[in-house]
Amino acid sequence: MINIILTKSNTPAEQLSTKLDFEKTLFLDRDVISLEGDNKKSILQAIDRAHSKKQLVIYNATSEDMLRFIVEKTHVDIVMGMEQICEKDSLHFVRGGLDQILCTFAKKTNKTFGFSFADILNSPNRPRIIRRIMFNLSLCQKYKIPVLFNNFSTDISEMRAAKDLAALERVLRKKGSFTLSQR
C-alpha cells in the first residue's frame, strides 16, 4: 500500500511510514501536488505543470461547481474532500458531495476518489463525516469507481498503519454499520 503524506519530504515521516507497513511513501511537491481553489485557469495550468514533472495530482474539492468541473474536464488523478463541501445535510438524505451524475462522469474519465483519514481525525463533527464517507463509498461501489482510502496526513501524529486503514475501509464499506440493531 502507498502512503500519501501532504507535507514536504522528511526522513522521520519516511521512517515512520516504513514502520507502519507502507511499501512506498509519496510526499507533497516531490511526488504529489495538492490543488484547491475556484480559479479554473490556474488549476488547469498547475495540472499541466504537475503532469510534465510526472507528479500525482490531487484536488481537494471546495465547491460543487468546481467538483463537477474537475471530474468532467480535467486530468486530475485523485479527487478528495467531497464530503466537506456541504455544511448541512438535507432532512431526507445525506449530502456527501457525490451524486449519480458525477459518478457516471468519474467512471468515464477514470477518476479516483480519495478519502482521508486525517479529515476524519481532525473533524469537529466525526459522525457526520463518517456517514458522508459511507454514502460516497456506496455510490463508488455501485458505479465501480476506484477508491483510495489513505492517511493524507499533514503531520506525523496523524499517520496510521496500513492495516488500520484497511480495517476502517472494510467497516465503512459494510452496509448497515454504525446503526442500532432492531430487536
PDB file of C-alpha atoms in Angstrom:
ATOM      1  CA  MET A   1       0.000   0.000   0.000  1.00  0.00           C
ATOM      2  CA  ILE A   2       1.187   3.514  -0.791  1.00  0.00           C
ATOM      3  CA  ASN A   3       1.166   6.238   1.863  1.00  0.00           C
ATOM      4  CA  ILE A   4       0.470   9.785   0.678  1.00  0.00           C
ATOM      5  CA  ILE A   5       1.665  12.494   3.060  1.00  0.00           C
ATOM      6  CA  LEU A   6       0.767  16.113   2.385  1.00  0.00           C
ATOM      7  CA  THR A   7       3.981  17.599   3.787  1.00  0.00           C
ATOM      8  CA  LYS A   8       7.450  18.207   2.425  1.00  0.00           C
ATOM      9  CA  SER A   9       9.795  15.236   2.229  1.00  0.00           C
ATOM     10  CA  ASN A  10      11.482  14.408   5.541  1.00  0.00           C
ATOM     11  CA  THR A  11      13.227  11.340   6.918  1.00  0.00           C
ATOM     12  CA  PRO A  12      11.252  10.894  10.197  1.00  0.00           C
ATOM     13  CA  ALA A  13       7.996  10.659   8.261  1.00  0.00           C
ATOM     14  CA  GLU A  14       9.510   8.235   5.771  1.00  0.00           C
ATOM     15  CA  GLN A  15      10.917   6.035   8.549  1.00  0.00           C
ATOM     16  CA  LEU A  16       7.593   6.008  10.391  1.00  0.00           C
ATOM     17  CA  SER A  17       5.822   5.154   7.164  1.00  0.00           C
ATOM     18  CA  THR A  18       8.018   2.080   6.644  1.00  0.00           C
ATOM     19  CA  LYS A  19       7.424   1.046  10.285  1.00  0.00           C
ATOM     20  CA  LEU A  20       3.679   1.289   9.639  1.00  0.00           C
ATOM     21  CA  ASP A  21       4.000  -1.286   6.801  1.00  0.00           C
ATOM     22  CA  PHE A  22       3.661   1.030   3.819  1.00  0.00           C
ATOM     23  CA  GLU A  23       5.549  -0.067   0.715  1.00  0.00           C
ATOM     24  CA  LYS A  24       6.095   3.424  -0.648  1.00  0.00           C
ATOM     25  CA  THR A  25       5.664   6.971   0.651  1.00  0.00           C
ATOM     26  CA  LEU A  26       4.704   9.895  -1.578  1.00  0.00           C
ATOM     27  CA  PHE A  27       5.418  13.429  -0.366  1.00  0.00           C
ATOM     28  CA  LEU A  28       3.987  16.802  -1.328  1.00  0.00           C
ATOM     29  CA  ASP A  29       5.899  18.738  -4.021  1.00  0.00           C
ATOM     30  CA  ARG A  30       8.262  15.812  -4.693  1.00  0.00           C
ATOM     31  CA  ASP A  31       5.798  13.129  -5.810  1.00  0.00           C
ATOM     32  CA  VAL A  32       2.363  14.697  -5.337  1.00  0.00           C
ATOM     33  CA  ILE A  33       0.789  18.086  -5.908  1.00  0.00           C
ATOM     34  CA  SER A  34      -2.323  19.081  -3.967  1.00  0.00           C
ATOM     35  CA  LEU A  35      -4.646  21.652  -5.516  1.00  0.00           C
ATOM     36  CA  GLU A  36      -7.698  23.506  -4.304  1.00  0.00           C
ATOM     37  CA  GLY A  37      -9.458  26.692  -5.228  1.00  0.00           C
ATOM     38  CA  ASP A  38     -12.019  28.135  -7.610  1.00  0.00           C
ATOM     39  CA  ASN A  39      -9.861  29.578 -10.398  1.00  0.00           C
ATOM     40  CA  LYS A  40     -10.243  27.143 -13.300  1.00  0.00           C
ATOM     41  CA  LYS A  41      -7.454  28.598 -15.412  1.00  0.00           C
ATOM     42  CA  SER A  42      -4.798  28.435 -12.685  1.00  0.00           C
ATOM     43  CA  ILE A  43      -5.844  24.899 -11.748  1.00  0.00           C
ATOM     44  CA  LEU A  44      -5.546  23.738 -15.365  1.00  0.00           C
ATOM     45  CA  GLN A  45      -2.076  25.298 -15.608  1.00  0.00           C
ATOM     46  CA  ALA A  46      -0.978  23.657 -12.340  1.00  0.00           C
ATOM     47  CA  ILE A  47      -2.251  20.282 -13.585  1.00  0.00           C
ATOM     48  CA  ASP A  48      -0.233  20.627 -16.799  1.00  0.00           C
ATOM     49  CA  ARG A  49       2.921  21.568 -14.861  1.00  0.00           C
ATOM     50  CA  ALA A  50       2.470  18.614 -12.492  1.00  0.00           C
ATOM     51  CA  HIS A  51       1.960  16.118 -15.302  1.00  0.00           C
ATOM     52  CA  SER A  52       5.076  17.401 -17.056  1.00  0.00           C
ATOM     53  CA  LYS A  53       7.007  16.661 -13.828  1.00  0.00           C
ATOM     54  CA  LYS A  54       5.332  13.214 -13.577  1.00  0.00           C
ATOM     55  CA  GLN A  55       3.616  14.121 -10.299  1.00  0.00           C
ATOM     56  CA  LEU A  56       0.376  12.702  -8.969  1.00  0.00           C
ATOM     57  CA  VAL A  57      -2.342  15.396  -8.946  1.00  0.00           C
ATOM     58  CA  ILE A  58      -4.778  15.544  -6.028  1.00  0.00           C
ATOM     59  CA  TYR A  59      -7.650  18.026  -5.971  1.00  0.00           C
ATOM     60  CA  ASN A  60      -9.332  18.929  -2.685  1.00  0.00           C
ATOM     61  CA  ALA A  61     -12.913  19.896  -3.553  1.00  0.00           C
ATOM     62  CA  THR A  62     -14.100  23.327  -2.431  1.00  0.00           C
ATOM     63  CA  SER A  63     -17.486  23.695  -4.128  1.00  0.00           C
ATOM     64  CA  GLU A  64     -19.983  21.618  -6.069  1.00  0.00           C
ATOM     65  CA  ASP A  65     -19.351  23.555  -9.288  1.00  0.00           C
ATOM     66  CA  MET A  66     -15.586  23.065  -9.109  1.00  0.00           C
ATOM     67  CA  LEU A  67     -16.017  19.395  -8.218  1.00  0.00           C
ATOM     68  CA  ARG A  68     -18.100  18.886 -11.338  1.00  0.00           C
ATOM     69  CA  PHE A  69     -15.586  20.808 -13.477  1.00  0.00           C
ATOM     70  CA  ILE A  70     -12.663  18.772 -12.100  1.00  0.00           C
ATOM     71  CA  VAL A  71     -14.426  15.443 -12.619  1.00  0.00           C
ATOM     72  CA  GLU A  72     -15.675  16.248 -16.127  1.00  0.00           C
ATOM     73  CA  LYS A  73     -12.928  18.266 -17.793  1.00  0.00           C
ATOM     74  CA  THR A  74      -9.529  17.862 -16.132  1.00  0.00           C
ATOM     75  CA  HIS A  75      -6.818  15.243 -15.807  1.00  0.00           C
ATOM     76  CA  VAL A  76      -6.696  15.135 -12.014  1.00  0.00           C
ATOM     77  CA  ASP A  77      -5.674  11.733 -10.666  1.00  0.00           C
ATOM     78  CA  ILE A  78      -7.387  11.803  -7.251  1.00  0.00           C
ATOM     79  CA  VAL A  79     -10.360  13.888  -6.100  1.00  0.00           C
ATOM     80  CA  MET A  80     -10.928  14.165  -2.355  1.00  0.00           C
ATOM     81  CA  GLY A  81     -12.781  16.244   0.219  1.00  0.00           C
ATOM     82  CA  MET A  82     -16.226  15.889  -1.377  1.00  0.00           C
ATOM     83  CA  GLU A  83     -17.826  15.148   1.980  1.00  0.00           C
ATOM     84  CA  GLN A  84     -16.861  18.583   3.325  1.00  0.00           C
ATOM     85  CA  ILE A  85     -18.443  20.711   0.596  1.00  0.00           C
ATOM     86  CA  CYS A  86     -21.945  20.962   2.069  1.00  0.00           C
ATOM     87  CA  GLU A  87     -22.316  22.349   5.567  1.00  0.00           C
ATOM     88  CA  LYS A  88     -25.677  20.772   6.359  1.00  0.00           C
ATOM     89  CA  ASP A  89     -27.394  17.576   5.287  1.00  0.00           C
ATOM     90  CA  SER A  90     -30.879  17.580   3.864  1.00  0.00           C
ATOM     91  CA  LEU A  91     -33.743  16.408   6.026  1.00  0.00           C
ATOM     92  CA  HIS A  92     -34.265  13.340   3.840  1.00  0.00           C
ATOM     93  CA  PHE A  93     -30.809  12.385   2.590  1.00  0.00           C
ATOM     94  CA  VAL A  94     -27.085  12.729   3.187  1.00  0.00           C
ATOM     95  CA  ARG A  95     -25.303  15.425   1.164  1.00  0.00           C
ATOM     96  CA  GLY A  96     -21.981  13.693   0.670  1.00  0.00           C
ATOM     97  CA  GLY A  97     -20.863  15.737  -2.327  1.00  0.00           C
ATOM     98  CA  LEU A  98     -21.203  12.918  -4.850  1.00  0.00           C
ATOM     99  CA  ASP A  99     -24.273  12.030  -6.857  1.00  0.00           C
ATOM    100  CA  GLN A 100     -25.157   9.623  -9.657  1.00  0.00           C
ATOM    101  CA  ILE A 101     -24.274  12.082 -12.412  1.00  0.00           C
ATOM    102  CA  LEU A 102     -20.823  12.842 -11.017  1.00  0.00           C
ATOM    103  CA  CYS A 103     -20.190   9.128 -10.570  1.00  0.00           C
ATOM    104  CA  THR A 104     -21.001   8.375 -14.218  1.00  0.00           C
ATOM    105  CA  PHE A 105     -18.643  11.164 -15.340  1.00  0.00           C
ATOM    106  CA  ALA A 106     -15.961   9.897 -12.952  1.00  0.00           C
ATOM    107  CA  LYS A 107     -16.267   6.410 -14.416  1.00  0.00           C
ATOM    108  CA  LYS A 108     -15.934   7.749 -17.975  1.00  0.00           C
ATOM    109  CA  THR A 109     -12.905   9.917 -17.167  1.00  0.00           C
ATOM    110  CA  ASN A 110     -11.160   7.321 -14.942  1.00  0.00           C
ATOM    111  CA  LYS A 111     -11.063   9.440 -11.798  1.00  0.00           C
ATOM    112  CA  THR A 112     -10.174   8.024  -8.388  1.00  0.00           C
ATOM    113  CA  PHE A 113     -11.948   9.314  -5.303  1.00  0.00           C
ATOM    114  CA  GLY A 114      -9.774   9.648  -2.225  1.00  0.00           C
ATOM    115  CA  PHE A 115     -10.930   9.508   1.362  1.00  0.00           C
ATOM    116  CA  SER A 116      -8.677  10.982   4.017  1.00  0.00           C
ATOM    117  CA  PHE A 117      -8.210   9.539   7.484  1.00  0.00           C
ATOM    118  CA  ALA A 118      -6.800  12.914   8.563  1.00  0.00           C
ATOM    119  CA  ASP A 119     -10.132  14.545   7.671  1.00  0.00           C
ATOM    120  CA  ILE A 120     -11.940  12.117   9.974  1.00  0.00           C
ATOM    121  CA  LEU A 121      -9.372  12.589  12.717  1.00  0.00           C
ATOM    122  CA  ASN A 122      -9.437  16.402  12.619  1.00  0.00           C
ATOM    123  CA  SER A 123     -13.161  16.853  12.026  1.00  0.00           C
ATOM    124  CA  PRO A 124     -15.179  18.606  14.738  1.00  0.00           C
ATOM    125  CA  ASN A 125     -18.199  16.510  13.701  1.00  0.00           C
ATOM    126  CA  ARG A 126     -16.864  12.989  13.083  1.00  0.00           C
ATOM    127  CA  PRO A 127     -20.204  11.147  12.829  1.00  0.00           C
ATOM    128  CA  ARG A 128     -21.361  13.416  10.005  1.00  0.00           C
ATOM    129  CA  ILE A 129     -18.092  12.980   8.057  1.00  0.00           C
ATOM    130  CA  ILE A 130     -18.140   9.201   8.577  1.00  0.00           C
ATOM    131  CA  ARG A 131     -21.744   8.960   7.379  1.00  0.00           C
ATOM    132  CA  ARG A 132     -20.957  11.030   4.287  1.00  0.00           C
ATOM    133  CA  ILE A 133     -17.903   8.887   3.521  1.00  0.00           C
ATOM    134  CA  MET A 134     -20.058   5.767   3.839  1.00  0.00           C
ATOM    135  CA  PHE A 135     -22.604   7.258   1.446  1.00  0.00           C
ATOM    136  CA  ASN A 136     -19.916   8.205  -1.079  1.00  0.00           C
ATOM    137  CA  LEU A 137     -18.295   4.759  -0.783  1.00  0.00           C
ATOM    138  CA  SER A 138     -21.624   3.097  -1.548  1.00  0.00           C
ATOM    139  CA  LEU A 139     -22.004   5.250  -4.679  1.00  0.00           C
ATOM    140  CA  CYS A 140     -18.444   4.404  -5.727  1.00  0.00           C
ATOM    141  CA  GLN A 141     -19.162   0.693  -5.280  1.00  0.00           C
ATOM    142  CA  LYS A 142     -22.367   0.960  -7.284  1.00  0.00           C
ATOM    143  CA  TYR A 143     -20.668   2.710 -10.217  1.00  0.00           C
ATOM    144  CA  LYS A 144     -17.378   0.754  -9.887  1.00  0.00           C
ATOM    145  CA  ILE A 145     -15.237   3.848  -9.351  1.00  0.00           C
ATOM    146  CA  PRO A 146     -11.731   3.318  -7.952  1.00  0.00           C
ATOM    147  CA  VAL A 147     -11.349   4.463  -4.359  1.00  0.00           C
ATOM    148  CA  LEU A 148      -8.225   5.336  -2.381  1.00  0.00           C
ATOM    149  CA  PHE A 149      -8.533   5.342   1.393  1.00  0.00           C
ATOM    150  CA  ASN A 150      -5.311   6.835   2.743  1.00  0.00           C
ATOM    151  CA  ASN A 151      -3.752   8.926   5.514  1.00  0.00           C
ATOM    152  CA  PHE A 152      -3.346  12.176   3.549  1.00  0.00           C
ATOM    153  CA  SER A 153      -1.760  13.435   6.765  1.00  0.00           C
ATOM    154  CA  THR A 154      -0.073  16.785   7.249  1.00  0.00           C
ATOM    155  CA  ASP A 155       1.666  15.752  10.471  1.00  0.00           C
ATOM    156  CA  ILE A 156       3.405  12.607  11.712  1.00  0.00           C
ATOM    157  CA  SER A 157       0.914  12.270  14.581  1.00  0.00           C
ATOM    158  CA  GLU A 158      -1.946  11.831  12.075  1.00  0.00           C
ATOM    159  CA  MET A 159      -0.395   8.769  10.417  1.00  0.00           C
ATOM    160  CA  ARG A 160      -1.944   5.341  10.962  1.00  0.00           C
ATOM    161  CA  ALA A 161      -0.794   1.868   9.937  1.00  0.00           C
ATOM    162  CA  ALA A 162      -1.777   0.323   6.618  1.00  0.00           C
ATOM    163  CA  LYS A 163      -3.674  -2.460   8.418  1.00  0.00           C
ATOM    164  CA  ASP A 164      -5.668   0.084  10.432  1.00  0.00           C
ATOM    165  CA  LEU A 165      -6.676   1.990   7.301  1.00  0.00           C
ATOM    166  CA  ALA A 166      -7.687  -1.236   5.547  1.00  0.00           C
ATOM    167  CA  ALA A 167      -9.789  -2.279   8.560  1.00  0.00           C
ATOM    168  CA  LEU A 168     -11.529   1.105   8.720  1.00  0.00           C
ATOM    169  CA  GLU A 169     -12.253   0.935   4.998  1.00  0.00           C
ATOM    170  CA  ARG A 170     -13.814  -2.529   5.412  1.00  0.00           C
ATOM    171  CA  VAL A 171     -16.044  -1.234   8.215  1.00  0.00           C
ATOM    172  CA  LEU A 172     -17.097   1.849   6.254  1.00  0.00           C
ATOM    173  CA  ARG A 173     -17.949  -0.229   3.169  1.00  0.00           C
ATOM    174  CA  LYS A 174     -20.332  -2.506   5.066  1.00  0.00           C
ATOM    175  CA  LYS A 175     -23.999  -1.758   4.653  1.00  0.00           C
ATOM    176  CA  GLY A 176     -25.817  -1.092   7.912  1.00  0.00           C
ATOM    177  CA  SER A 177     -22.746  -0.496  10.054  1.00  0.00           C
ATOM    178  CA  PHE A 178     -22.956   2.182  12.733  1.00  0.00           C
ATOM    179  CA  THR A 179     -26.685   1.567  13.192  1.00  0.00           C
ATOM    180  CA  LEU A 180     -28.518   0.123  16.146  1.00  0.00           C
ATOM    181  CA  SER A 181     -29.795  -3.390  15.627  1.00  0.00           C
ATOM    182  CA  GLN A 182     -33.543  -3.807  15.902  1.00  0.00           C
ATOM    183  CA  ARG A 183     -34.991  -6.256  18.414  1.00  0.00           C
TER     184      ARG A 183
END
